[in-house]
Amino acid sequence: MDPALYAHGDPFAQWRWLRANAPVHWQPPAELPGFWSLTRYDDVRTAYRDAETYSSAQGILLRPAEHGADPGGGRTLALTDPPRHRRLRALVDEWFSVRSIRALEPELREITRGVVDRALDRGNVDFVADVAARVPLYVICQMMGVPETDWERLYELTSQAFGGGDPLTRRFAHLEILGYFETLHAAKAADPGDDLVSVLATAEVDGERLSPDDVILNCDNLLVGGTENTRIAAAGGMLAFLERPEQWQELVAGRDLLPSAVEEVLRWTSTATHIMRTAVRPVEIHGRTIEAGDKVVFWLPSANRDERVFDDPDVFDVRRQPNRHLALGFGEHFCLGSVLARVELRLLYGELLGREVRVEPDGEPELLDSIVVNGPERLPVVLKRTD
């Protein structure tokens, strides 16, 4: 539970011990409420599938008890249970389907090319801030109908809100993001367009229009979900390639490996460190009884390194097959943007490979100091043209 462990320590050693010795582990309450930890793949996957036992509506992340309930509980895609979750998801599902993302791919490729061009012009860049963060942010902004003139503003706000630094600065930046979507929602409700915010601003669920607050919270949910994990996965994947250059050379020699490489990047980075559920009825796992009302935490990086499921789980291998990781969730809450995330990673790495861009370290990476997401906060590199 120490955020510094993820920046400076080795949480995998602790998870390895838990998987072997205490796969269902009770953490007594302190600053955070008490909770059960699930660290094995099969237990996490089973719990993900059982939405009737494990509720999302009371929050999906550990938060100090003094902060109270999550304001999005029961209102956003991530924090609702069936049947409301399915109805909310149905409003936007088509936007993230294979067919829709395939149709958008030329625009996504153009966005990616522009980001890489600007990074190449600078040469010395932070791969997180200057490359990995911008591709998914620009893409989701376009899908949400955010004017291109506002993309940089939202980039700055999301960098402050979801990066490291002063908690007060992060909070004010997040409030400004919510204020931005309040204004955008009003504009789209008055004059809808062909975009995600217009869909939410004019949608009905159970015969009623979504309230302005619900629209704003769901916009925030889409922005975070559409940017945060892809940003960290793209950067974490590049860090893995820099540390294992022979794996990048595998891709140089065979571009057909790119799809399996993307899956391995997702497994390896497992950027959502934990996901929480609340048990709504008693359930027994490995002889331990979880009572109704208990918090249950799924440690995704642990599940995706479970030696019972993955051969040589601590080896990064772009040829790994099969690779049924849980980095994008499972069951009712399988990541809405899973197809989009995969395409963004494929296009970004494909752009670097296709133009034979050399990526070289330019300093020590800094990892995030957080128990919520894990991966690089800064990754200084030099990009060199060879095309």
Short mmCIF file of C-alpha atoms in Angstrom, two decimals, residues 99-246:
data_model
loop_
_atom_site.label_atom_id
_atom_site.label_comp_id
_atom_site.label_asym_id
_atom_site.label_seq_id
_atom_site.Cartn_x
_atom_site.Cartn_y
_atom_site.Cartn_z
CA ARG A 99 -16.00 -1.52 -37.50
CA SER A 100 -16.01 2.05 -36.18
CA ILE A 101 -12.34 2.03 -35.15
CA ARG A 102 -11.39 0.54 -38.52
CA ALA A 103 -13.23 3.39 -40.24
CA LEU A 104 -11.39 5.90 -38.04
CA GLU A 105 -7.99 4.33 -38.59
CA PRO A 106 -6.85 6.73 -41.36
CA GLU A 107 -7.52 9.68 -39.02
CA LEU A 108 -5.80 7.90 -36.13
CA ARG A 109 -2.80 7.21 -38.36
CA GLU A 110 -2.62 10.88 -39.32
CA ILE A 111 -2.75 11.97 -35.66
CA THR A 112 -0.02 9.48 -34.78
CA ARG A 113 2.18 10.59 -37.68
CA GLY A 114 1.83 14.22 -36.63
CA VAL A 115 2.81 13.45 -33.03
CA VAL A 116 5.86 11.47 -34.16
CA ASP A 117 6.84 14.24 -36.64
CA ARG A 118 6.84 16.86 -33.89
CA ALA A 119 8.84 14.62 -31.56
CA LEU A 120 11.39 13.92 -34.32
CA ASP A 121 11.77 17.62 -34.99
CA ARG A 122 12.69 18.14 -31.33
CA GLY A 123 14.93 15.08 -31.08
CA ASN A 124 15.35 15.07 -27.30
CA VAL A 125 11.93 14.39 -25.80
CA ASP A 126 10.09 12.82 -22.90
CA PHE A 127 8.46 9.81 -24.56
CA VAL A 128 5.64 9.91 -21.99
CA ALA A 129 4.65 13.56 -22.35
CA ASP A 130 5.62 14.24 -25.95
CA VAL A 131 4.55 11.00 -27.63
CA ALA A 132 2.66 8.44 -25.55
CA ALA A 133 0.32 10.96 -23.86
CA ARG A 134 -0.57 12.92 -26.95
CA VAL A 135 -1.72 10.15 -29.30
CA PRO A 136 -4.58 8.78 -27.16
CA LEU A 137 -5.55 12.23 -25.88
CA TYR A 138 -5.86 13.74 -29.36
CA VAL A 139 -7.78 10.68 -30.55
CA ILE A 140 -10.35 10.70 -27.74
CA CYS A 141 -10.71 14.49 -28.02
CA GLN A 142 -11.59 14.09 -31.70
CA MET A 143 -14.11 11.34 -30.91
CA MET A 144 -15.69 13.46 -28.16
CA GLY A 145 -16.08 16.50 -30.39
CA VAL A 146 -13.52 18.64 -28.55
CA PRO A 147 -12.38 21.42 -30.93
CA GLU A 148 -8.79 20.91 -32.05
CA THR A 149 -7.96 24.37 -30.68
CA ASP A 150 -8.68 22.97 -27.17
CA TRP A 151 -6.60 19.79 -27.45
CA GLU A 152 -3.48 21.37 -26.00
CA ARG A 153 -5.45 22.88 -23.13
CA LEU A 154 -6.83 19.46 -22.21
CA TYR A 155 -3.38 17.96 -22.62
CA GLU A 156 -2.00 20.40 -20.04
CA LEU A 157 -4.92 19.81 -17.67
CA THR A 158 -4.76 16.01 -17.89
CA SER A 159 -0.98 16.11 -17.40
CA GLN A 160 -1.51 18.05 -14.18
CA ALA A 161 -4.56 16.10 -13.01
CA PHE A 162 -3.26 12.58 -13.54
CA GLY A 163 0.51 12.99 -13.26
CA GLY A 164 2.68 13.30 -10.19
CA GLY A 165 3.15 16.48 -8.23
CA ASP A 166 1.20 18.47 -5.71
CA PRO A 167 -2.20 16.91 -4.80
CA LEU A 168 -3.85 20.34 -4.69
CA THR A 169 -2.64 21.14 -8.20
CA ARG A 170 -3.99 17.79 -9.41
CA ARG A 171 -7.35 18.47 -7.77
CA PHE A 172 -7.74 21.95 -9.27
CA ALA A 173 -6.77 20.65 -12.72
CA HIS A 174 -9.37 17.90 -12.44
CA LEU A 175 -12.02 20.41 -11.42
CA GLU A 176 -11.12 22.51 -14.45
CA ILE A 177 -11.57 19.45 -16.67
CA LEU A 178 -15.03 18.92 -15.21
CA GLY A 179 -15.79 22.61 -15.80
CA TYR A 180 -14.64 22.28 -19.41
CA PHE A 181 -17.05 19.39 -19.99
CA GLU A 182 -19.85 21.29 -18.30
CA THR A 183 -19.48 23.99 -20.96
CA LEU A 184 -19.06 21.48 -23.79
CA HIS A 185 -22.12 19.52 -22.66
CA ALA A 186 -24.28 22.65 -22.74
CA ALA A 187 -23.04 23.46 -26.26
CA LYS A 188 -23.67 19.93 -27.55
CA ALA A 189 -27.09 19.69 -25.91
CA ALA A 190 -28.11 22.88 -27.73
CA ASP A 191 -26.49 21.93 -31.05
CA PRO A 192 -25.64 18.19 -31.23
CA GLY A 193 -22.99 16.92 -33.60
CA ASP A 194 -21.62 13.55 -34.61
CA ASP A 195 -19.54 12.90 -31.50
CA LEU A 196 -19.57 11.13 -28.15
CA VAL A 197 -20.46 14.15 -26.02
CA SER A 198 -23.48 14.86 -28.24
CA VAL A 199 -24.58 11.24 -27.84
CA LEU A 200 -24.47 11.54 -24.04
CA ALA A 201 -26.00 15.02 -24.01
CA THR A 202 -29.07 13.86 -25.93
CA ALA A 203 -29.38 10.26 -24.73
CA GLU A 204 -32.12 8.68 -22.66
CA VAL A 205 -31.72 5.78 -20.23
CA ASP A 206 -34.87 4.14 -18.88
CA GLY A 207 -36.95 6.86 -20.56
CA GLU A 208 -35.11 9.75 -18.92
CA ARG A 209 -32.40 12.08 -20.19
CA LEU A 210 -29.09 11.82 -18.41
CA SER A 211 -28.65 14.68 -15.94
CA PRO A 212 -25.97 17.28 -16.78
CA ASP A 213 -23.88 15.99 -13.85
CA ASP A 214 -24.11 12.42 -15.14
CA VAL A 215 -23.04 13.53 -18.61
CA ILE A 216 -20.09 15.49 -17.21
CA LEU A 217 -18.96 12.55 -15.03
CA ASN A 218 -19.20 10.15 -17.98
CA CYS A 219 -17.23 12.56 -20.18
CA ASP A 220 -14.53 12.64 -17.52
CA ASN A 221 -14.66 8.84 -17.37
CA LEU A 222 -14.23 8.59 -21.15
CA LEU A 223 -11.36 11.08 -21.17
CA VAL A 224 -9.47 9.28 -18.40
CA GLY A 225 -10.26 5.80 -19.72
CA GLY A 226 -9.36 6.82 -23.26
CA THR A 227 -5.98 8.31 -22.37
CA GLU A 228 -4.46 7.26 -19.06
CA ASN A 229 -3.87 3.54 -19.51
CA THR A 230 -2.88 3.76 -23.18
CA ARG A 231 -0.41 6.54 -22.36
CA ILE A 232 1.28 4.48 -19.67
CA ALA A 233 1.14 1.25 -21.68
CA ALA A 234 2.75 2.89 -24.72
CA ALA A 235 5.51 4.41 -22.58
CA GLY A 236 5.95 1.28 -20.47
CA GLY A 237 6.20 -0.79 -23.61
CA MET A 238 8.89 1.51 -25.00
CA LEU A 239 10.79 1.25 -21.72
CA ALA A 240 10.62 -2.55 -22.01
CA PHE A 241 12.00 -2.34 -25.57
CA LEU A 242 14.80 0.01 -24.52
CA GLU A 243 15.80 -2.37 -21.76
CA ARG A 244 15.56 -5.36 -24.14
CA PRO A 245 16.69 -4.09 -27.56
CA GLU A 246 16.67 -7.61 -28.97
#
